[in-house]
Amino acid sequence: MDLIYQDHVTLANGINMPQLGLGVYKMTNPEETLSAISYALEVGYRAIDTAAIYENEEETGNAILYSGIPRDQLFITSKVWNTDQGYDETLRAFEGSLKKLKLDYLDLYLTHWPVAGKYQDTYRAIERLYEEKLIRATGVSNHHIHHLKEILAHAAVPPMVNQIELHPFLTQVPLRSFCEQHGIEVTSWSPLARGRILSNETLIEIGRAHGKTTAQIIIRWHLQNGLIAIPKSVSKERIKENASVADFVLTQEEMQKIDELNKNERTGTNPETYDQL
Ligand SMILES: NC(=O)c1ccc[n+]([C@@H]2O[C@H](COP(=O)([O-])OP(=O)(O)OC[C@H]3O[C@@H](n4cnc5c(N)ncnc54)[C@H](OP(=O)(O)O)[C@@H]3O)[C@@H](O)[C@H]2O)c1
């Protein structure tokens, strides 16, 4: 039986995005990166989440090329970094990313952080890339409700995805419901809170009941919440483990127990206090 999770979410424009992908932040060793992404594609991952700032778009492109998987079966996301924001700058940065990835279109392109005074123009450029069919979907990252309201007030094409830090210690309920009301799918970054929640007793206990690891329980929680999850790992064993979540279901009670772990605790930067470049 194929245990690798393969479901999709349908974005506002009707295209399908795999609900589970490989995040590649902090994959800095080129050989390790190539090997991790290649292995993920081999075992069935079809979505890769990279960004210009991760400095591994080149290796991501090589892994895609060497995999031999038809382009239309993959879902590739990248992001424009803060120092490249603004209308013309974003268009230029996109061209650079596309070149490094050796692709002629991306599936999704995101504003990495809402840089004050610039994120509106950055999103206008993303809309233009969409109109020109250089990306299949538009989106943003680290946008709070007030940033999204500002974008929605002017956008001809509303963002289809918002990628935010989200895990059982930071469940982001108000932002998630705002996104839901506006047809914006949510991607959870640091879905495992960078490993900091793996020793939580409640999660361990639920894992024991299903014969699953804590990481698998957390990933299943994201997926059953309709979220897109992009756990990162360079270990072959963990890459496979994180996607082997198609053969069990958490009960309503278990889902609620996990919801109750929320502490509004971030592992990464808060978009409100982000150092605006
Ligand atoms: N938009 C943004 O601003 C933003 C910010 C941060 C992250 N992201 C995206 O989200 C992705 C994921 O976030 P993240 O990398 O910060 O954190 P994460 O996926 O929550 O956690 C990754 C950490 O957990 C470990 N790990 C992975 N699977 C494991 C398992 N099954 N058991 C035990 N440990 C495991 C990894 O180590 P090993 O590699 O050694 O397995 C790594 O140290 C990133 O790669 C990136 O694509 C986006």
XYZ file of C-alpha atoms and ligand atoms in Angstrom:
325
model
C 0.000 0.000 0.000
C 1.230 3.485 -0.853
C 1.450 5.327 2.434
C 2.789 8.558 1.002
C 0.272 11.385 1.396
C -0.813 12.655 -2.034
C -3.910 14.840 -1.488
C -4.268 18.366 -2.869
C -5.974 21.581 -1.958
C -7.704 23.503 -4.713
C -6.665 27.148 -4.875
C -9.109 29.980 -5.650
C -8.276 29.843 -9.363
C -9.043 26.103 -9.516
C -5.498 24.741 -9.648
C -4.412 21.918 -7.363
C -1.555 22.353 -4.895
C -0.123 19.309 -3.069
C -1.043 19.593 0.596
C 2.330 18.236 1.665
C 5.651 19.445 0.334
C 9.323 19.540 1.244
C 10.631 22.771 2.805
C 14.280 23.437 2.000
C 15.219 26.311 4.344
C 18.638 25.847 5.953
C 19.660 23.260 3.387
C 22.973 24.905 2.717
C 25.281 22.058 1.799
C 24.796 21.657 -1.984
C 25.334 17.892 -2.060
C 23.108 17.275 0.937
C 20.421 19.524 -0.581
C 20.504 17.769 -3.940
C 20.373 14.393 -2.257
C 17.483 15.346 0.089
C 15.315 16.869 -2.652
C 16.076 14.022 -5.067
C 15.103 11.479 -2.442
C 11.883 13.326 -1.611
C 10.892 13.342 -5.294
C 11.788 9.657 -5.549
C 9.492 8.665 -2.667
C 6.578 10.709 -3.983
C 6.822 14.348 -2.858
C 5.673 16.611 -5.680
C 5.937 20.050 -4.032
C 9.134 21.887 -3.091
C 9.174 25.143 -1.116
C 12.301 27.225 -1.708
C 13.159 30.957 -1.646
C 15.856 33.197 -3.101
C 17.285 33.781 0.386
C 17.763 30.038 0.995
C 20.473 30.101 -1.686
C 19.555 26.651 -2.921
C 17.373 27.377 -5.950
C 20.174 26.052 -8.128
C 20.295 22.675 -6.337
C 16.493 22.569 -6.314
C 16.549 23.066 -10.087
C 19.128 20.311 -10.499
C 17.102 17.863 -8.410
C 14.010 18.644 -10.512
C 15.958 18.187 -13.734
C 17.633 14.936 -12.695
C 14.354 13.481 -11.365
C 12.925 13.221 -14.879
C 9.454 13.911 -13.434
C 7.292 15.772 -15.975
C 7.154 19.458 -15.058
C 3.364 19.523 -14.918
C 3.398 16.940 -12.114
C 5.473 19.193 -9.847
C 4.519 22.211 -7.754
C 7.430 24.606 -7.232
C 7.227 27.617 -4.919
C 9.779 30.395 -4.456
C 9.764 33.790 -2.742
C 11.084 37.270 -3.353
C 13.486 38.399 -0.626
C 13.085 41.670 1.278
C 15.975 43.554 -0.349
C 14.497 42.817 -3.787
C 11.024 44.130 -3.042
C 9.235 46.795 -5.092
C 7.629 46.432 -8.534
C 10.575 46.365 -10.963
C 12.879 44.752 -8.412
C 10.454 41.853 -7.898
C 10.155 41.248 -11.638
C 13.955 41.158 -11.848
C 14.285 38.894 -8.796
C 11.736 36.494 -10.278
C 13.761 36.230 -13.467
C 16.838 35.371 -11.389
C 14.988 32.672 -9.447
C 13.548 31.150 -12.605
C 17.003 31.015 -14.167
C 18.569 29.341 -11.128
C 15.730 26.842 -10.994
C 16.141 26.220 -14.753
C 12.371 26.489 -15.207
C 10.201 28.526 -17.517
C 7.399 29.068 -14.998
C 6.781 28.677 -11.246
C 3.644 27.266 -9.693
C 3.584 29.812 -6.886
C 5.581 32.959 -6.122
C 5.329 34.698 -2.741
C 6.279 37.980 -1.100
C 8.582 36.591 1.612
C 7.849 39.263 4.284
C 5.574 42.330 4.200
C 8.342 44.948 3.952
C 6.768 48.269 4.969
C 6.177 50.639 2.076
C 7.058 47.961 -0.461
C 4.918 44.877 -0.049
C 1.994 46.393 -1.991
C 4.180 47.039 -5.071
C 5.780 43.626 -4.668
C 2.358 42.017 -4.839
C 1.438 44.111 -7.915
C 4.483 42.602 -9.630
C 3.361 39.114 -8.574
C -0.041 39.850 -10.148
C 1.723 40.838 -13.365
C 3.722 37.581 -13.375
C 0.399 35.771 -13.021
C -1.193 37.716 -15.895
C 1.826 36.835 -18.032
C 1.401 33.169 -17.091
C 4.882 32.982 -15.597
C 3.336 31.727 -12.347
C 0.255 29.534 -11.921
C -0.806 31.055 -8.598
C -0.144 34.189 -6.542
C 0.571 34.448 -2.857
C 2.215 36.111 0.087
C 4.005 35.018 3.236
C 4.044 36.324 6.799
C 1.103 38.621 6.074
C -1.156 39.447 9.009
C -4.806 40.491 8.659
C -3.986 44.182 8.229
C -1.414 43.414 5.503
C -3.944 41.198 3.710
C -6.672 43.860 3.973
C -4.306 46.357 2.366
C -3.490 43.921 -0.467
C -7.143 42.914 -0.969
C -8.232 46.560 -1.202
C -6.170 47.021 -4.382
C -5.659 43.583 -5.891
C -7.259 42.534 -9.176
C -6.139 38.981 -8.350
C -6.429 38.264 -4.623
C -3.561 36.243 -3.111
C -4.355 32.529 -3.269
C -1.955 31.430 -0.520
C -0.570 32.943 2.694
C 2.423 31.070 4.131
C 2.739 31.682 7.877
C 4.378 30.152 10.924
C 1.838 27.629 12.224
C 2.074 24.564 14.478
C 0.340 23.268 17.627
C 2.051 25.932 19.801
C 0.961 28.718 17.408
C -2.370 27.788 15.878
C -3.135 31.231 14.339
C -6.923 30.785 14.541
C -7.989 34.405 13.769
C -5.610 34.710 10.787
C -6.718 31.304 9.489
C -10.390 32.258 9.632
C -9.718 35.573 7.877
C -7.915 33.657 5.120
C -10.752 31.155 4.873
C -13.319 33.948 4.510
C -11.287 35.385 1.633
C -10.513 32.157 -0.230
C -6.827 32.208 0.743
C -5.259 28.802 1.464
C -2.813 28.693 4.379
C 0.592 27.031 4.289
C 2.175 26.219 7.661
C 5.861 27.069 7.838
C 7.927 25.454 10.606
C 5.059 22.935 10.855
C 7.102 20.986 13.437
C 8.118 24.195 15.268
C 11.650 23.277 14.169
C 11.518 20.182 16.327
C 10.713 22.036 19.564
C 7.372 20.327 20.087
C 8.466 16.784 19.446
C 8.901 16.038 23.142
C 5.386 17.168 24.070
C 3.698 14.481 26.187
C 0.207 14.886 24.687
C 1.586 14.424 21.183
C 3.720 11.449 22.229
C 0.675 9.792 23.793
C -1.463 10.306 20.670
C 1.409 8.916 18.604
C 1.543 5.827 20.781
C -2.178 5.210 20.236
C -1.671 5.184 16.454
C 1.781 3.585 16.314
C 3.077 6.807 14.724
C 5.873 9.254 15.529
C 5.190 12.651 17.078
C 6.197 14.351 13.813
C 3.615 12.254 11.924
C 0.895 13.193 14.434
C 1.660 16.902 14.020
C 1.738 16.671 10.223
C -1.568 14.789 10.229
C -3.058 17.569 12.414
C -2.049 20.191 9.811
C -3.494 18.128 6.968
C -6.802 17.361 8.718
C -7.118 21.100 9.364
C -6.967 21.682 5.603
C -3.567 23.356 5.900
C -0.641 22.890 3.509
C 2.424 21.608 5.383
C 6.062 21.858 4.249
C 8.239 20.074 6.840
C 11.980 20.280 6.210
C 14.388 17.421 6.639
C 17.705 16.395 5.134
C 17.440 12.888 6.571
C 16.097 10.259 4.177
C 14.420 8.428 7.000
C 12.606 11.547 8.223
C 11.706 12.744 4.708
C 9.861 9.464 4.207
C 8.454 9.428 7.748
C 6.977 12.929 7.351
C 5.043 11.943 4.240
C 3.935 8.532 5.482
C 0.746 9.870 7.006
C -1.924 8.599 4.628
C -2.883 5.485 6.577
C -4.381 6.871 9.781
C -6.856 9.507 10.934
C -6.853 11.551 14.140
C -10.162 11.582 15.985
C -12.065 14.809 16.678
C -11.027 14.488 20.322
C -7.356 14.119 19.419
C -7.558 17.088 17.033
C -9.053 19.162 19.842
C -6.409 18.066 22.340
C -3.743 19.237 19.898
C -5.583 22.541 19.296
C -5.487 23.093 23.058
C -1.664 23.040 23.062
C -1.699 26.536 21.554
C 0.458 29.061 23.463
C 0.788 31.666 20.704
C 4.484 30.846 20.866
C 6.658 31.580 17.840
C 9.869 29.825 16.896
C 10.630 32.427 14.233
C 10.269 36.160 13.669
C 7.016 38.031 14.256
C 5.984 39.882 11.079
C 4.986 42.884 13.226
C 8.466 43.378 14.606
C 10.344 42.260 11.566
C 13.367 44.435 10.858
C 12.098 46.353 7.823
C 14.775 46.590 5.186
N 7.998 31.918 4.679
C 8.846 31.977 5.662
O 9.189 33.054 6.176
C 9.435 30.712 6.187
C 10.139 30.713 7.405
C 10.655 29.496 7.857
C 10.446 28.347 7.132
N 9.775 28.390 5.935
C 9.557 27.170 5.123
O 9.017 26.144 5.949
C 9.852 24.986 5.888
C 9.804 24.204 7.172
O 10.132 25.010 8.275
P 11.456 24.836 9.148
O 12.521 24.233 8.316
O 11.742 26.147 9.763
O 10.999 23.896 10.343
P 10.280 22.463 10.527
O 9.969 21.848 9.227
O 9.191 22.682 11.513
O 11.397 21.631 11.281
C 12.608 21.283 10.682
C 13.511 20.694 11.763
O 12.925 19.512 12.293
C 13.780 18.388 12.027
N 12.888 17.288 11.608
C 12.204 17.150 10.443
N 11.458 16.057 10.426
C 11.678 15.432 11.608
C 11.194 14.224 12.187
N 10.341 13.447 11.526
N 11.631 13.898 13.430
C 12.507 14.677 14.087
N 12.995 15.841 13.591
C 12.586 16.218 12.363
C 14.740 18.821 10.938
O 15.997 18.208 11.088
P 16.692 17.316 9.926
O 16.759 18.154 8.689
O 18.026 17.003 10.490
O 15.803 16.114 9.766
C 14.860 20.326 11.216
O 15.810 20.551 12.233
C 11.220 25.588 5.554
O 12.135 24.623 5.107
C 10.844 26.611 4.534
O 10.609 26.004 3.276
C 9.257 29.553 5.469
